[in-house]
Structures are given as C-alpha cells and as structure tokens.
C-alpha cells in the first residue's frame, strides 16, 4: 500500500488522474467508479483532460434503492453530471436501485462485474470505514448485495438531502468487498478530518477486520491511498 499525503482535493485529483493515465497507457479498459463528494475533483480533472473513454467501460460501486436516474440524488444522476455527460464511454454500468426484484438485480450486477473485470478502481471512504456501501460487519466474502444503511451513514449522507434524514434512502445495492478486492489496482481518496479515524485504521492499525471494512485493503497487492493533511492522522 502506498500512501501519498496531498495538499488538498485538487492535488489529490491531479495525482489520481496521473495514476489513471498510467493504467490506461498499460491497457486498462474497465474502470470501477465511486460517488460522493470525494472524487468530484478527480472527475473534474478527467473532464478537463484529453483522455478518451469511447473504448472504455465503467462499473459503478453502488446505487440507492428507490432512486432512478432522473432523481438528482441518485448515483446515476451524479455520474452523468460529473463525468458521463462530458466524457462518453462505450458502456456505463450502475446497479438499478428501482429494480422490482433487488436480489435478482444484485445477481445480475455480479454477472456484469464478472464479464467486465475491473482494471482500475477509485474509492472514497465512509467515516465508519465503509467502502462502496459495505457497512461495518459485512463479510469480506460478500458479492453484490442489498444493504441496510447504518444510522451514521444515513446521517453523514443527509447533507445531500437538505439535512433531512427522512429523505435519505435507507437501503442501497452495492458491490461487495469480494468484488472490490478483485480490481487490479485500487486508488482510495480521503479528504477532511472526518475521515481521519478510518484512515488511521487502514494505514496504522494492525487489524484486518470486517468491523472496519476498509482494513481489507491491506490484503490487496496494489493500493494507493491519497489523503490530505486533515484526513492524515499523523
Ligand atoms: C457513500 C458512498 C461511498 C463514499 C462515501 C463517502 O457512502 N457509497 O462510495 O465513499 O459516501 O462520501 P463522501 O465522499 O461524500 O464523504
């Protein structure tokens, strides 16, 4: 695991872009993508770059249950706004949070990941150490699944829903830890003091535990962690 302390989100985004360029030059074709405020500057850097994605496929980590792509809080809407609308891909996959049969949708999405092995995965991190929407306690063996969001995640994400926790979906469909760990390269971004504890567990902690999902990344052979000074614990 390589840790790079960056000045701010802008520098993190720029370094993320360089790492992506390198992987694409080495043949990366399938990108695993994340949402949340953390990767916004990274996507901005991509949009302003000359990278061409028309031959590339993207597979997103997760989607809220109950929101379709026209809802401005859905992750599909987010991705279209920040990336896909500006940089067309060959194909973009996200879980369908409006599927009538969510279990079937989870199986279907696992199939999509199997058919499109992820070369390069960008990750943010939740304050409780979740990656994707794999909340503390999720088995490291889990594939795509429907998750009941933890109260702390609902509260943390309510800032995107007029600070009203009643508006935040209570469930999501997410890639499992097992899916994430299959990505060839993983780049995790973390900015701001709220992420400090989770980052400390990842970088300094000895333990690899399902209670702090991000700690599984210690087992992955190719991880970059880009943190700003606020998220860094030292
Ligand atoms: C959500 C997403 C995660 C993201 C996390 C942190 O829970 N499912 O992929 O990493 O939020 O969000 P933010 O980057 O806004 O702090």
PDB file of C-alpha atoms and ligand atoms in Angstrom:
ATOM      1  CA  UNK A   1       0.000   0.000   0.000  1.00  0.00           C
ATOM      2  CA  UNK A   2       1.404   3.365  -0.995  1.00  0.00           C
ATOM      3  CA  UNK A   3       0.254   6.418   0.952  1.00  0.00           C
ATOM      4  CA  UNK A   4       0.576   9.881  -0.576  1.00  0.00           C
ATOM      5  CA  UNK A   5      -0.253  12.935   1.523  1.00  0.00           C
ATOM      6  CA  UNK A   6      -1.576  15.683  -0.735  1.00  0.00           C
ATOM      7  CA  UNK A   7      -2.174  19.382  -0.083  1.00  0.00           C
ATOM      8  CA  UNK A   8      -5.866  19.269  -0.893  1.00  0.00           C
ATOM      9  CA  UNK A   9      -8.577  17.683  -3.002  1.00  0.00           C
ATOM     10  CA  UNK A  10      -7.284  19.435  -6.129  1.00  0.00           C
ATOM     11  CA  UNK A  11      -3.832  17.898  -5.804  1.00  0.00           C
ATOM     12  CA  UNK A  12      -5.425  14.528  -4.969  1.00  0.00           C
ATOM     13  CA  UNK A  13      -7.499  14.763  -8.143  1.00  0.00           C
ATOM     14  CA  UNK A  14      -4.448  15.596 -10.235  1.00  0.00           C
ATOM     15  CA  UNK A  15      -2.421  12.694  -8.878  1.00  0.00           C
ATOM     16  CA  UNK A  16      -5.430  10.411  -9.348  1.00  0.00           C
ATOM     17  CA  UNK A  17      -5.562  11.485 -12.987  1.00  0.00           C
ATOM     18  CA  UNK A  18      -1.860  10.710 -13.479  1.00  0.00           C
ATOM     19  CA  UNK A  19      -2.316   7.234 -11.973  1.00  0.00           C
ATOM     20  CA  UNK A  20      -5.299   6.633 -14.229  1.00  0.00           C
ATOM     21  CA  UNK A  21      -3.390   7.766 -17.322  1.00  0.00           C
ATOM     22  CA  UNK A  22      -0.592   5.373 -16.482  1.00  0.00           C
ATOM     23  CA  UNK A  23      -3.009   2.452 -16.145  1.00  0.00           C
ATOM     24  CA  UNK A  24      -4.803   3.333 -19.369  1.00  0.00           C
ATOM     25  CA  UNK A  25      -1.456   3.515 -21.174  1.00  0.00           C
ATOM     26  CA  UNK A  26      -0.848  -0.007 -19.845  1.00  0.00           C
ATOM     27  CA  UNK A  27      -4.136  -1.249 -21.280  1.00  0.00           C
ATOM     28  CA  UNK A  28      -6.770  -0.637 -18.574  1.00  0.00           C
ATOM     29  CA  UNK A  29     -10.197  -0.888 -20.213  1.00  0.00           C
ATOM     30  CA  UNK A  30     -12.647  -1.165 -17.330  1.00  0.00           C
ATOM     31  CA  UNK A  31     -12.901   1.436 -14.594  1.00  0.00           C
ATOM     32  CA  UNK A  32     -14.597   0.945 -11.253  1.00  0.00           C
ATOM     33  CA  UNK A  33     -16.123   4.268 -10.243  1.00  0.00           C
ATOM     34  CA  UNK A  34     -17.299   5.845  -6.998  1.00  0.00           C
ATOM     35  CA  UNK A  35     -19.620   8.671  -5.989  1.00  0.00           C
ATOM     36  CA  UNK A  36     -19.758  11.081  -3.034  1.00  0.00           C
ATOM     37  CA  UNK A  37     -18.072  14.453  -2.658  1.00  0.00           C
ATOM     38  CA  UNK A  38     -14.566  12.948  -2.518  1.00  0.00           C
ATOM     39  CA  UNK A  39     -13.987  12.041  -6.201  1.00  0.00           C
ATOM     40  CA  UNK A  40     -15.611  15.194  -7.634  1.00  0.00           C
ATOM     41  CA  UNK A  41     -12.314  16.995  -8.271  1.00  0.00           C
ATOM     42  CA  UNK A  42     -10.817  13.822  -9.724  1.00  0.00           C
ATOM     43  CA  UNK A  43     -13.715  13.676 -12.216  1.00  0.00           C
ATOM     44  CA  UNK A  44     -13.247  17.344 -12.932  1.00  0.00           C
ATOM     45  CA  UNK A  45      -9.614  16.680 -13.812  1.00  0.00           C
ATOM     46  CA  UNK A  46     -10.663  13.885 -16.154  1.00  0.00           C
ATOM     47  CA  UNK A  47     -13.263  16.080 -17.853  1.00  0.00           C
ATOM     48  CA  UNK A  48     -10.603  18.736 -18.483  1.00  0.00           C
ATOM     49  CA  UNK A  49      -8.106  16.204 -19.789  1.00  0.00           C
ATOM     50  CA  UNK A  50      -7.695  14.834 -23.288  1.00  0.00           C
ATOM     51  CA  UNK A  51      -8.448  11.271 -22.174  1.00  0.00           C
ATOM     52  CA  UNK A  52     -10.761   9.374 -24.468  1.00  0.00           C
ATOM     53  CA  UNK A  53     -13.142   6.829 -22.942  1.00  0.00           C
ATOM     54  CA  UNK A  54     -15.128   5.848 -26.010  1.00  0.00           C
ATOM     55  CA  UNK A  55     -13.495   2.426 -25.921  1.00  0.00           C
ATOM     56  CA  UNK A  56     -13.810   2.050 -22.145  1.00  0.00           C
ATOM     57  CA  UNK A  57     -16.377   0.522 -19.824  1.00  0.00           C
ATOM     58  CA  UNK A  58     -17.252   1.768 -16.333  1.00  0.00           C
ATOM     59  CA  UNK A  59     -18.802  -0.158 -13.471  1.00  0.00           C
ATOM     60  CA  UNK A  60     -20.034   1.858 -10.502  1.00  0.00           C
ATOM     61  CA  UNK A  61     -19.868   0.692  -6.924  1.00  0.00           C
ATOM     62  CA  UNK A  62     -23.386   1.275  -5.758  1.00  0.00           C
ATOM     63  CA  UNK A  63     -26.800   2.925  -6.014  1.00  0.00           C
ATOM     64  CA  UNK A  64     -29.501   3.924  -3.552  1.00  0.00           C
ATOM     65  CA  UNK A  65     -32.586   1.735  -3.502  1.00  0.00           C
ATOM     66  CA  UNK A  66     -35.672   3.571  -4.713  1.00  0.00           C
ATOM     67  CA  UNK A  67     -33.969   6.324  -6.726  1.00  0.00           C
ATOM     68  CA  UNK A  68     -33.906   6.248 -10.508  1.00  0.00           C
ATOM     69  CA  UNK A  69     -31.542   8.107 -12.810  1.00  0.00           C
ATOM     70  CA  UNK A  70     -33.791  11.160 -13.024  1.00  0.00           C
ATOM     71  CA  UNK A  71     -33.546  11.756  -9.266  1.00  0.00           C
ATOM     72  CA  UNK A  72     -30.792  14.290  -8.647  1.00  0.00           C
ATOM     73  CA  UNK A  73     -29.591  12.342  -5.603  1.00  0.00           C
ATOM     74  CA  UNK A  74     -29.218   9.070  -7.459  1.00  0.00           C
ATOM     75  CA  UNK A  75     -25.702   7.963  -8.187  1.00  0.00           C
ATOM     76  CA  UNK A  76     -26.570   7.591 -11.867  1.00  0.00           C
ATOM     77  CA  UNK A  77     -27.530  11.266 -11.977  1.00  0.00           C
ATOM     78  CA  UNK A  78     -24.303  12.145 -10.149  1.00  0.00           C
ATOM     79  CA  UNK A  79     -22.174  10.214 -12.632  1.00  0.00           C
ATOM     80  CA  UNK A  80     -23.904  11.749 -15.651  1.00  0.00           C
ATOM     81  CA  UNK A  81     -23.433  15.226 -14.204  1.00  0.00           C
ATOM     82  CA  UNK A  82     -19.794  14.860 -13.180  1.00  0.00           C
ATOM     83  CA  UNK A  83     -18.408  12.534 -15.817  1.00  0.00           C
ATOM     84  CA  UNK A  84     -20.510  10.584 -18.302  1.00  0.00           C
ATOM     85  CA  UNK A  85     -22.252  13.664 -19.718  1.00  0.00           C
ATOM     86  CA  UNK A  86     -18.855  15.148 -20.572  1.00  0.00           C
ATOM     87  CA  UNK A  87     -16.828  12.048 -21.382  1.00  0.00           C
ATOM     88  CA  UNK A  88     -18.783   9.377 -23.229  1.00  0.00           C
ATOM     89  CA  UNK A  89     -17.829   5.762 -22.522  1.00  0.00           C
ATOM     90  CA  UNK A  90     -18.553   2.656 -24.579  1.00  0.00           C
ATOM     91  CA  UNK A  91     -20.794   1.498 -21.743  1.00  0.00           C
ATOM     92  CA  UNK A  92     -21.626   2.617 -18.203  1.00  0.00           C
ATOM     93  CA  UNK A  93     -22.970   0.163 -15.621  1.00  0.00           C
ATOM     94  CA  UNK A  94     -24.643   1.073 -12.332  1.00  0.00           C
ATOM     95  CA  UNK A  95     -26.947  -1.062 -10.207  1.00  0.00           C
ATOM     96  CA  UNK A  96     -30.639  -0.392 -10.790  1.00  0.00           C
ATOM     97  CA  UNK A  97     -31.954   0.860  -7.446  1.00  0.00           C
ATOM     98  CA  UNK A  98     -35.505   0.762  -8.784  1.00  0.00           C
ATOM     99  CA  UNK A  99     -35.445  -2.917  -9.764  1.00  0.00           C
ATOM    100  CA  UNK A 100     -38.637  -4.707  -8.695  1.00  0.00           C
ATOM    101  CA  UNK A 101     -36.569  -7.717  -7.588  1.00  0.00           C
ATOM    102  CA  UNK A 102     -33.481  -6.358  -5.858  1.00  0.00           C
ATOM    103  CA  UNK A 103     -32.000  -9.776  -5.134  1.00  0.00           C
ATOM    104  CA  UNK A 104     -32.164 -10.601  -8.838  1.00  0.00           C
ATOM    105  CA  UNK A 105     -30.621  -7.217  -9.610  1.00  0.00           C
ATOM    106  CA  UNK A 106     -27.721  -7.979  -7.240  1.00  0.00           C
ATOM    107  CA  UNK A 107     -27.089 -11.303  -9.033  1.00  0.00           C
ATOM    108  CA  UNK A 108     -27.333  -9.588 -12.405  1.00  0.00           C
ATOM    109  CA  UNK A 109     -24.812  -6.923 -11.335  1.00  0.00           C
ATOM    110  CA  UNK A 110     -22.401  -9.580 -10.077  1.00  0.00           C
ATOM    111  CA  UNK A 111     -22.633 -11.114 -13.534  1.00  0.00           C
ATOM    112  CA  UNK A 112     -21.799  -7.735 -15.094  1.00  0.00           C
ATOM    113  CA  UNK A 113     -18.691  -7.453 -12.897  1.00  0.00           C
ATOM    114  CA  UNK A 114     -17.644 -10.968 -13.833  1.00  0.00           C
ATOM    115  CA  UNK A 115     -17.966 -10.137 -17.523  1.00  0.00           C
ATOM    116  CA  UNK A 116     -16.155  -6.807 -17.063  1.00  0.00           C
ATOM    117  CA  UNK A 117     -13.240  -7.393 -14.677  1.00  0.00           C
ATOM    118  CA  UNK A 118     -12.198  -4.088 -13.153  1.00  0.00           C
ATOM    119  CA  UNK A 119      -8.726  -2.886 -14.067  1.00  0.00           C
ATOM    120  CA  UNK A 120      -8.685   0.278 -12.009  1.00  0.00           C
ATOM    121  CA  UNK A 121     -10.968   1.128  -9.095  1.00  0.00           C
ATOM    122  CA  UNK A 122     -11.417   4.544  -7.494  1.00  0.00           C
ATOM    123  CA  UNK A 123     -12.762   4.531  -3.924  1.00  0.00           C
ATOM    124  CA  UNK A 124     -13.889   7.061  -1.350  1.00  0.00           C
ATOM    125  CA  UNK A 125     -14.382   6.040   2.238  1.00  0.00           C
ATOM    126  CA  UNK A 126     -17.172   6.452   4.786  1.00  0.00           C
ATOM    127  CA  UNK A 127     -16.470   7.852   8.238  1.00  0.00           C
ATOM    128  CA  UNK A 128     -17.052   4.385   9.702  1.00  0.00           C
ATOM    129  CA  UNK A 129     -14.592   2.879   7.211  1.00  0.00           C
ATOM    130  CA  UNK A 130     -17.173   1.655   4.697  1.00  0.00           C
ATOM    131  CA  UNK A 131     -16.155   1.278   1.068  1.00  0.00           C
ATOM    132  CA  UNK A 132     -18.862   1.251  -1.575  1.00  0.00           C
ATOM    133  CA  UNK A 133     -21.778   0.777   0.803  1.00  0.00           C
ATOM    134  CA  UNK A 134     -20.166  -2.156   2.617  1.00  0.00           C
ATOM    135  CA  UNK A 135     -21.038  -1.230   6.160  1.00  0.00           C
ATOM    136  CA  UNK A 136     -19.145  -2.472   9.250  1.00  0.00           C
ATOM    137  CA  UNK A 137     -19.890  -6.149   9.827  1.00  0.00           C
ATOM    138  CA  UNK A 138     -20.208  -7.040   6.127  1.00  0.00           C
ATOM    139  CA  UNK A 139     -18.491 -10.300   5.244  1.00  0.00           C
ATOM    140  CA  UNK A 140     -15.322  -9.899   3.208  1.00  0.00           C
ATOM    141  CA  UNK A 141     -16.722 -12.712   1.039  1.00  0.00           C
ATOM    142  CA  UNK A 142     -19.824 -10.748   0.036  1.00  0.00           C
ATOM    143  CA  UNK A 143     -20.623 -10.157  -3.622  1.00  0.00           C
ATOM    144  CA  UNK A 144     -23.166  -7.590  -4.806  1.00  0.00           C
ATOM    145  CA  UNK A 145     -25.910  -7.274  -2.194  1.00  0.00           C
ATOM    146  CA  UNK A 146     -28.693  -5.132  -0.842  1.00  0.00           C
ATOM    147  CA  UNK A 147     -27.608  -3.331   2.307  1.00  0.00           C
ATOM    148  CA  UNK A 148     -29.472  -1.631   5.145  1.00  0.00           C
ATOM    149  CA  UNK A 149     -27.534   1.575   5.659  1.00  0.00           C
ATOM    150  CA  UNK A 150     -26.224   2.280   9.151  1.00  0.00           C
ATOM    151  CA  UNK A 151     -27.693   5.218  11.018  1.00  0.00           C
ATOM    152  CA  UNK A 152     -24.306   7.021  10.937  1.00  0.00           C
ATOM    153  CA  UNK A 153     -24.158   6.656   7.140  1.00  0.00           C
ATOM    154  CA  UNK A 154     -27.712   7.973   6.755  1.00  0.00           C
ATOM    155  CA  UNK A 155     -26.779  10.934   8.953  1.00  0.00           C
ATOM    156  CA  UNK A 156     -23.482  11.598   7.129  1.00  0.00           C
ATOM    157  CA  UNK A 157     -25.198  11.492   3.727  1.00  0.00           C
ATOM    158  CA  UNK A 158     -28.184  13.608   4.814  1.00  0.00           C
ATOM    159  CA  UNK A 159     -26.154  16.698   3.876  1.00  0.00           C
ATOM    160  CA  UNK A 160     -27.058  15.885   0.270  1.00  0.00           C
ATOM    161  CA  UNK A 161     -30.764  15.589   1.192  1.00  0.00           C
ATOM    162  CA  UNK A 162     -31.437  19.037   2.717  1.00  0.00           C
ATOM    163  CA  UNK A 163     -30.043  17.703   6.012  1.00  0.00           C
ATOM    164  CA  UNK A 164     -33.260  15.727   6.411  1.00  0.00           C
ATOM    165  CA  UNK A 165     -32.527  12.116   7.367  1.00  0.00           C
ATOM    166  CA  UNK A 166     -36.101  11.185   6.424  1.00  0.00           C
ATOM    167  CA  UNK A 167     -35.274  11.892   2.785  1.00  0.00           C
ATOM    168  CA  UNK A 168     -32.185   9.657   2.711  1.00  0.00           C
ATOM    169  CA  UNK A 169     -32.828   6.172   1.266  1.00  0.00           C
ATOM    170  CA  UNK A 170     -32.362   3.508   3.922  1.00  0.00           C
ATOM    171  CA  UNK A 171     -31.032   0.846   1.577  1.00  0.00           C
ATOM    172  CA  UNK A 172     -28.598   0.548  -1.301  1.00  0.00           C
ATOM    173  CA  UNK A 173     -27.339  -2.035  -3.771  1.00  0.00           C
ATOM    174  CA  UNK A 174     -23.577  -2.264  -3.514  1.00  0.00           C
ATOM    175  CA  UNK A 175     -20.663  -4.207  -4.906  1.00  0.00           C
ATOM    176  CA  UNK A 176     -19.326  -6.490  -2.210  1.00  0.00           C
ATOM    177  CA  UNK A 177     -15.866  -6.424  -0.689  1.00  0.00           C
ATOM    178  CA  UNK A 178     -15.087  -9.537  -2.703  1.00  0.00           C
ATOM    179  CA  UNK A 179     -15.891  -7.664  -5.950  1.00  0.00           C
ATOM    180  CA  UNK A 180     -13.814  -4.642  -4.941  1.00  0.00           C
ATOM    181  CA  UNK A 181     -10.824  -6.781  -3.994  1.00  0.00           C
ATOM    182  CA  UNK A 182     -10.779  -8.338  -7.481  1.00  0.00           C
ATOM    183  CA  UNK A 183      -9.901  -4.977  -9.072  1.00  0.00           C
ATOM    184  CA  UNK A 184      -6.311  -4.982 -10.362  1.00  0.00           C
ATOM    185  CA  UNK A 185      -5.479  -1.548  -8.956  1.00  0.00           C
ATOM    186  CA  UNK A 186      -7.266   0.444  -6.261  1.00  0.00           C
ATOM    187  CA  UNK A 187      -6.926   4.168  -5.583  1.00  0.00           C
ATOM    188  CA  UNK A 188      -8.585   5.358  -2.392  1.00  0.00           C
ATOM    189  CA  UNK A 189      -9.151   9.067  -1.835  1.00  0.00           C
ATOM    190  CA  UNK A 190      -9.832  10.583   1.596  1.00  0.00           C
ATOM    191  CA  UNK A 191     -10.145  14.277   2.377  1.00  0.00           C
ATOM    192  CA  UNK A 192     -11.062  16.042   5.606  1.00  0.00           C
ATOM    193  CA  UNK A 193     -10.834  15.391   9.312  1.00  0.00           C
ATOM    194  CA  UNK A 194     -13.984  13.261   9.398  1.00  0.00           C
ATOM    195  CA  UNK A 195     -12.069  10.503   7.591  1.00  0.00           C
ATOM    196  CA  UNK A 196      -9.074  10.536   9.957  1.00  0.00           C
ATOM    197  CA  UNK A 197     -10.156   7.648  12.174  1.00  0.00           C
ATOM    198  CA  UNK A 198     -10.936   5.351   9.258  1.00  0.00           C
ATOM    199  CA  UNK A 199      -7.625   6.237   7.576  1.00  0.00           C
ATOM    200  CA  UNK A 200      -5.737   5.574  10.784  1.00  0.00           C
ATOM    201  CA  UNK A 201      -7.252   2.071  10.958  1.00  0.00           C
ATOM    202  CA  UNK A 202      -6.260   1.470   7.365  1.00  0.00           C
ATOM    203  CA  UNK A 203      -2.707   2.780   7.468  1.00  0.00           C
ATOM    204  CA  UNK A 204      -1.575   2.351  11.047  1.00  0.00           C
ATOM    205  CA  UNK A 205      -3.864  -0.272  12.559  1.00  0.00           C
ATOM    206  CA  UNK A 206      -2.637  -3.841  12.753  1.00  0.00           C
ATOM    207  CA  UNK A 207      -6.084  -5.326  12.499  1.00  0.00           C
ATOM    208  CA  UNK A 208      -7.872  -6.503   9.382  1.00  0.00           C
ATOM    209  CA  UNK A 209     -11.467  -6.686  10.495  1.00  0.00           C
ATOM    210  CA  UNK A 210     -14.935  -6.798   8.992  1.00  0.00           C
ATOM    211  CA  UNK A 211     -15.893  -4.211  11.629  1.00  0.00           C
ATOM    212  CA  UNK A 212     -13.787  -1.659   9.709  1.00  0.00           C
ATOM    213  CA  UNK A 213     -14.341  -2.663   6.067  1.00  0.00           C
ATOM    214  CA  UNK A 214     -11.514  -0.544   4.569  1.00  0.00           C
ATOM    215  CA  UNK A 215      -8.908  -2.579   6.501  1.00  0.00           C
ATOM    216  CA  UNK A 216      -9.389  -5.398   3.961  1.00  0.00           C
ATOM    217  CA  UNK A 217      -7.371  -3.274   1.537  1.00  0.00           C
ATOM    218  CA  UNK A 218      -4.223  -4.209   3.465  1.00  0.00           C
ATOM    219  CA  UNK A 219      -4.595  -7.591   1.742  1.00  0.00           C
ATOM    220  CA  UNK A 220      -4.660  -6.102  -1.760  1.00  0.00           C
ATOM    221  CA  UNK A 221      -1.414  -6.107  -3.776  1.00  0.00           C
ATOM    222  CA  UNK A 222      -1.861  -2.716  -5.492  1.00  0.00           C
ATOM    223  CA  UNK A 223      -3.395   0.123  -3.472  1.00  0.00           C
ATOM    224  CA  UNK A 224      -2.677   3.842  -3.475  1.00  0.00           C
ATOM    225  CA  UNK A 225      -4.139   5.929  -0.665  1.00  0.00           C
ATOM    226  CA  UNK A 226      -4.271   9.657  -1.386  1.00  0.00           C
ATOM    227  CA  UNK A 227      -5.066  11.656   1.765  1.00  0.00           C
ATOM    228  CA  UNK A 228      -4.974  15.317   2.602  1.00  0.00           C
ATOM    229  CA  UNK A 229      -3.385  16.594   5.826  1.00  0.00           C
ATOM    230  CA  UNK A 230      -6.756  16.720   7.583  1.00  0.00           C
ATOM    231  CA  UNK A 231      -7.532  13.070   6.874  1.00  0.00           C
ATOM    232  CA  UNK A 232      -3.977  12.035   7.691  1.00  0.00           C
ATOM    233  CA  UNK A 233      -3.681  11.010  11.337  1.00  0.00           C
ATOM    234  CA  UNK A 234      -0.015  11.848  11.959  1.00  0.00           C
TER     235      UNK A 234
HETATM  236  C1  LIG B   1     -21.199   6.997   0.282  1.00  0.00           C
HETATM  237  C2  LIG B   1     -20.694   6.188  -0.901  1.00  0.00           C
HETATM  238  C3  LIG B   1     -19.231   5.864  -0.777  1.00  0.00           C
HETATM  239  C4  LIG B   1     -18.451   7.122  -0.417  1.00  0.00           C
HETATM  240  C5  LIG B   1     -18.952   7.677   0.906  1.00  0.00           C
HETATM  241  C6  LIG B   1     -18.210   8.923   1.347  1.00  0.00           C
HETATM  242  O1  LIG B   1     -21.490   6.228   1.370  1.00  0.00           O
HETATM  243  N1  LIG B   1     -21.417   4.978  -1.067  1.00  0.00           N
HETATM  244  O2  LIG B   1     -18.763   5.313  -2.001  1.00  0.00           O
HETATM  245  O3  LIG B   1     -17.088   6.822  -0.343  1.00  0.00           O
HETATM  246  O4  LIG B   1     -20.327   8.005   0.722  1.00  0.00           O
HETATM  247  O5  LIG B   1     -18.792  10.057   0.790  1.00  0.00           O
HETATM  248  P1  LIG B   1     -18.078  11.445   0.685  1.00  0.00           P
HETATM  249  O6  LIG B   1     -17.030  11.289  -0.358  1.00  0.00           O
HETATM  250  O7  LIG B   1     -19.151  12.399   0.246  1.00  0.00           O
HETATM  251  O8  LIG B   1     -17.520  11.753   2.021  1.00  0.00           O
END
